[in-house]
Each structure stands twice: as structure tokens, then as C-alpha cells.
């Protein structure tokens, strides 16, 4: 029998009226395996901290989402939102499942092309596309989602007099009853701006209006907002058919479905309040189906779901550097991962599980990262058992927006590994070294030496 771990004694205030340590058990157990691979083995082999991606979870989440839509609507296509996680191995799991690519910059566009996505299966979104970017997208037959009138005019000017045609959609924004409204991207519906853009495109031969697009927000807790948005897109598809006798082929509802993470300040756990894929699918597909399209004119429904598709599949493993007591008596634990690699700690209270056995005494804990910066707070109040120096933890639901928004600040970025369907582990991104950091740097000759 192995030796029990030491837990220092502590005094905990019992508040009357609320649950205390005698009234309720710690609601979680240790997480010592991910997809049957031991957490401590992963850390021993690949270092700490370490990002881990479960291929199994990605595929099952994807199939789940697809089923929710396909059972309700005949023509459905997912497009992987590159900015949510653009590590090539991750993108290719989605492409193997049948996802197109949805990109918001030329660099993401190039990644999609290099991954082997055919040009006509790349959706090019975003407010910034240069003339060269636009021409590349035209040459590749990609779907260009126009964001503003200046882009529309630029594209029109580029193609004027030539024989090339651009396949375009417009991004629309609208009042969906969720505020603040995202009106900085695309053309507004209520003011007539979107209709105006449609008419401008329809009057030009060099642009073929293939779709209407919206992306109404992110971590949307209301499925009904999608019903409102879908109706407004259908409305303009209907008007375009009436006025121009032109059938708009697809309706792209963007992303924004919530993942099961808990937002900071939320009283209830994310997992208890978020709509399911079924809820979102029901809101969107019944709106389109009930709108009044003829069967042959039913638009292809495109979804660019990012966060809800990948968050659960990502884990961050880390280690305890130290414990300390703050001046007000609260316990603080310092981990070897900070907000530099866990960007989403700014808006989520991530669930953190110890990776080894613990007893059920827990204490309110402030979790800090290793950065010498006051903002480096991973979780400002989480109930954790006593962790000792060198103990390991698993941070849950970190698959979305961390491996793209992370930064090299004070600490370098760690490895990312993927556990495949057979339980084999693959490095899918190496950790950075001082060479990675210095590679793009240049020292002018006169600054190359000094004497101290
Ligand atoms: C970011 C983004 C997405 C993905 O959003 P999620 O909230 O992660 O689902 C989809 N479409 C566009 C245009 C985006 O900018």
C-alpha cells in the first residue's frame, strides 16, 4: 500500500444556512487519465505544462452536432472556424469529418490551402482582405464573404472588364434581441443596408451572389436569437428571388454556440444552462423550413461552429509550483501555466481537477500562473483540495481560442499533443525554445557587442 499524502491541518469557517464540508462532498474526483492515457505519464514524457487534444472527443462532438442538424434539415455543411484552433492536425480531423474551412485572414487562408482544402470549399470572412487576397480567392473559386461597401467596390473594380467572376456572399448583422448587438461586421438588416448591398451585387455581372451570412455573437445562450437571425436572412433571400429572380444558394449561420464552460460571474454552471446542439438546430432549421421556400430552392445550411465543437476536446495539464497564504488569509496556489497560454481564463472559470488522489477537504483557493505580472490569475476563487508542490492538475475545456490567442510573454508556449482514436500520443506542435523566439530577430552590426 502506498504512503498517504500529507495534508496540512486547516481551519474552515462554517457558514450557517449554506452547505458546508459536512453537508456535501467535493463534487469532483481526481482526473488521472485522459482517454485512458495516464496524465502523469504524459507530463513525464512531454513536460509541464502541456496541452492535450482528444481526437475521440472532437469526432464525437462533431458527429453529434451534425446529427442534430441533418436529422432536421436535408442540406447541411459545417466549415471549421480556423481561428478557434488552427493547429493543422486539429483542422484535419475536422476536414476528415467533412468540414470545409472558414478563415478570417490570408494567413489562415494559406493554412487551409496547405492543408489541402480545395479553394471552392474555403469561406473567406473578415473585415481585412487586401486586393491580392481577394484576387487569390477569386482565382481559387473561394466563397468571399463581403464585410463592407469598400470591400464590395474594391472587388468590383478588380474584376471590371475581365472575364473572372467572384463567388460572393454578404455578411449581415441584425437585431436578434441579444445585446450589445454585434453591428461592426457586415451590413445591417434593419436599416436597409444589407438589401442595398444585395442590389449592388445583383446589378454587377462579375459578382455572383451565392449566399447570405451572419455570425451574431459568441457563447450565445439564446437559441431563439438564431431563429430571429435565420428569419431575417430568409427574408432577403425571398426578396432577391422576387426582385431579381435569383436563387441564393446558401445561408450561413456562422458560429457562436456556447460550450459547457462557465462564464465568470455566472451563478449556474455552464453545463446546466447552455442550449444543446438540438436546441440551436431546432431554432434554425424550423425557421428556414417554415419560411416558404420551394423544395428545390431550399438553401444549403452552412454552420461555422468553433467553440462548441472543440472546447471539450482540449485539456491543459500543469503542476503546482508553490502554495502561499495571502494577507487576508486566503490560500493561493501558483501553477506553472498562466494567462499567457490560458487566455480564456479572462472570461471563464475553468474547471480544474487534481490529477492525483485527494481527500474531500477543500478550501477556497486563488490560482495564479507563473508570470511576474499581477494580471496572471488563472482562477480567482475555486474550491480545491490541498495541493502540494509538484502535484498535477488538469484544466478542462480549453480547446477553443487558447492555442491561437496564446502569447509568448515571459514564458514560452508548451507542446501540444493529440491522443488519437487508438490511444496513441502524437506531438502536434512542439514547444518553443529561445531559438524560436530569436529566429525572427536581427541585431544591427553596431549593437552586436558590448563591454561591461
Ligand atoms: C469566430 C468566428 C466563428 C466561430 O465562432 P464560435 O463562437 O467559436 O463558434 C465563426 N464565424 C466567424 C465569421 C467568426 O468570426
Coordinates of C-alpha atoms and ligand atoms in Angstrom, one line a residue, residues 79-84 102-104 125-126 145 171 182 185 213-215 217-220 226 252-258 303-310 400-401, ligand 1:
X79 CA -17.0 24.8 -42.0
X80 CA -14.2 24.7 -39.5
X81 CA -13.5 28.1 -37.9
X82 CA -9.7 28.2 -38.2
X83 CA -9.2 31.0 -35.6
X84 CA -10.8 28.8 -32.9
X102 CA -13.8 29.1 -42.6
X103 CA -11.0 31.6 -42.4
X104 CA -10.8 35.3 -41.4
X125 CA -14.6 36.0 -43.9
X126 CA -13.3 39.0 -42.0
X145 CA -18.0 37.0 -47.6
X171 CA -22.2 39.2 -44.0
X182 CA -22.7 42.9 -33.0
X185 CA -19.2 43.4 -39.0
X213 CA -24.0 35.1 -43.9
X214 CA -24.3 36.1 -40.3
X215 CA -22.3 35.5 -37.1
X217 CA -22.1 36.7 -31.4
X218 CA -20.2 34.1 -29.5
X219 CA -21.2 32.0 -26.5
X220 CA -24.8 32.7 -27.3
X226 CA -30.7 32.2 -34.2
X252 CA -24.5 30.6 -43.4
X253 CA -25.5 31.0 -39.8
X254 CA -21.9 31.5 -38.5
X255 CA -20.8 30.2 -35.2
X256 CA -21.4 31.3 -31.6
X257 CA -22.9 28.2 -30.0
X258 CA -21.9 28.1 -26.3
X303 CA -22.5 26.4 -39.9
X304 CA -19.2 27.7 -38.7
X305 CA -19.3 26.5 -35.2
X306 CA -16.0 26.8 -33.4
X307 CA -16.0 26.9 -29.6
X308 CA -18.8 24.4 -29.1
X309 CA -17.1 21.9 -31.4
X310 CA -13.6 21.9 -29.8
X400 CA -11.1 26.8 -28.2
X401 CA -9.2 30.1 -28.6
Ligands
LIG1 C1 -15.0 33.3 -34.7 C2 -16.0 33.0 -35.8 C3 -16.7 31.8 -35.9 C4 -16.6 30.8 -34.7 O1 -17.3 31.3 -33.6 P1 -17.6 30.4 -32.3 O2 -18.2 31.4 -31.4 O3 -16.2 29.9 -31.8 O4 -18.5 29.3 -32.7 C5 -17.5 31.6 -36.9 N1 -17.6 32.5 -37.9 C6 -17.0 33.7 -37.9 C7 -17.2 34.7 -39.0 C8 -16.2 34.0 -36.9 O5 -15.5 35.2 -36.8

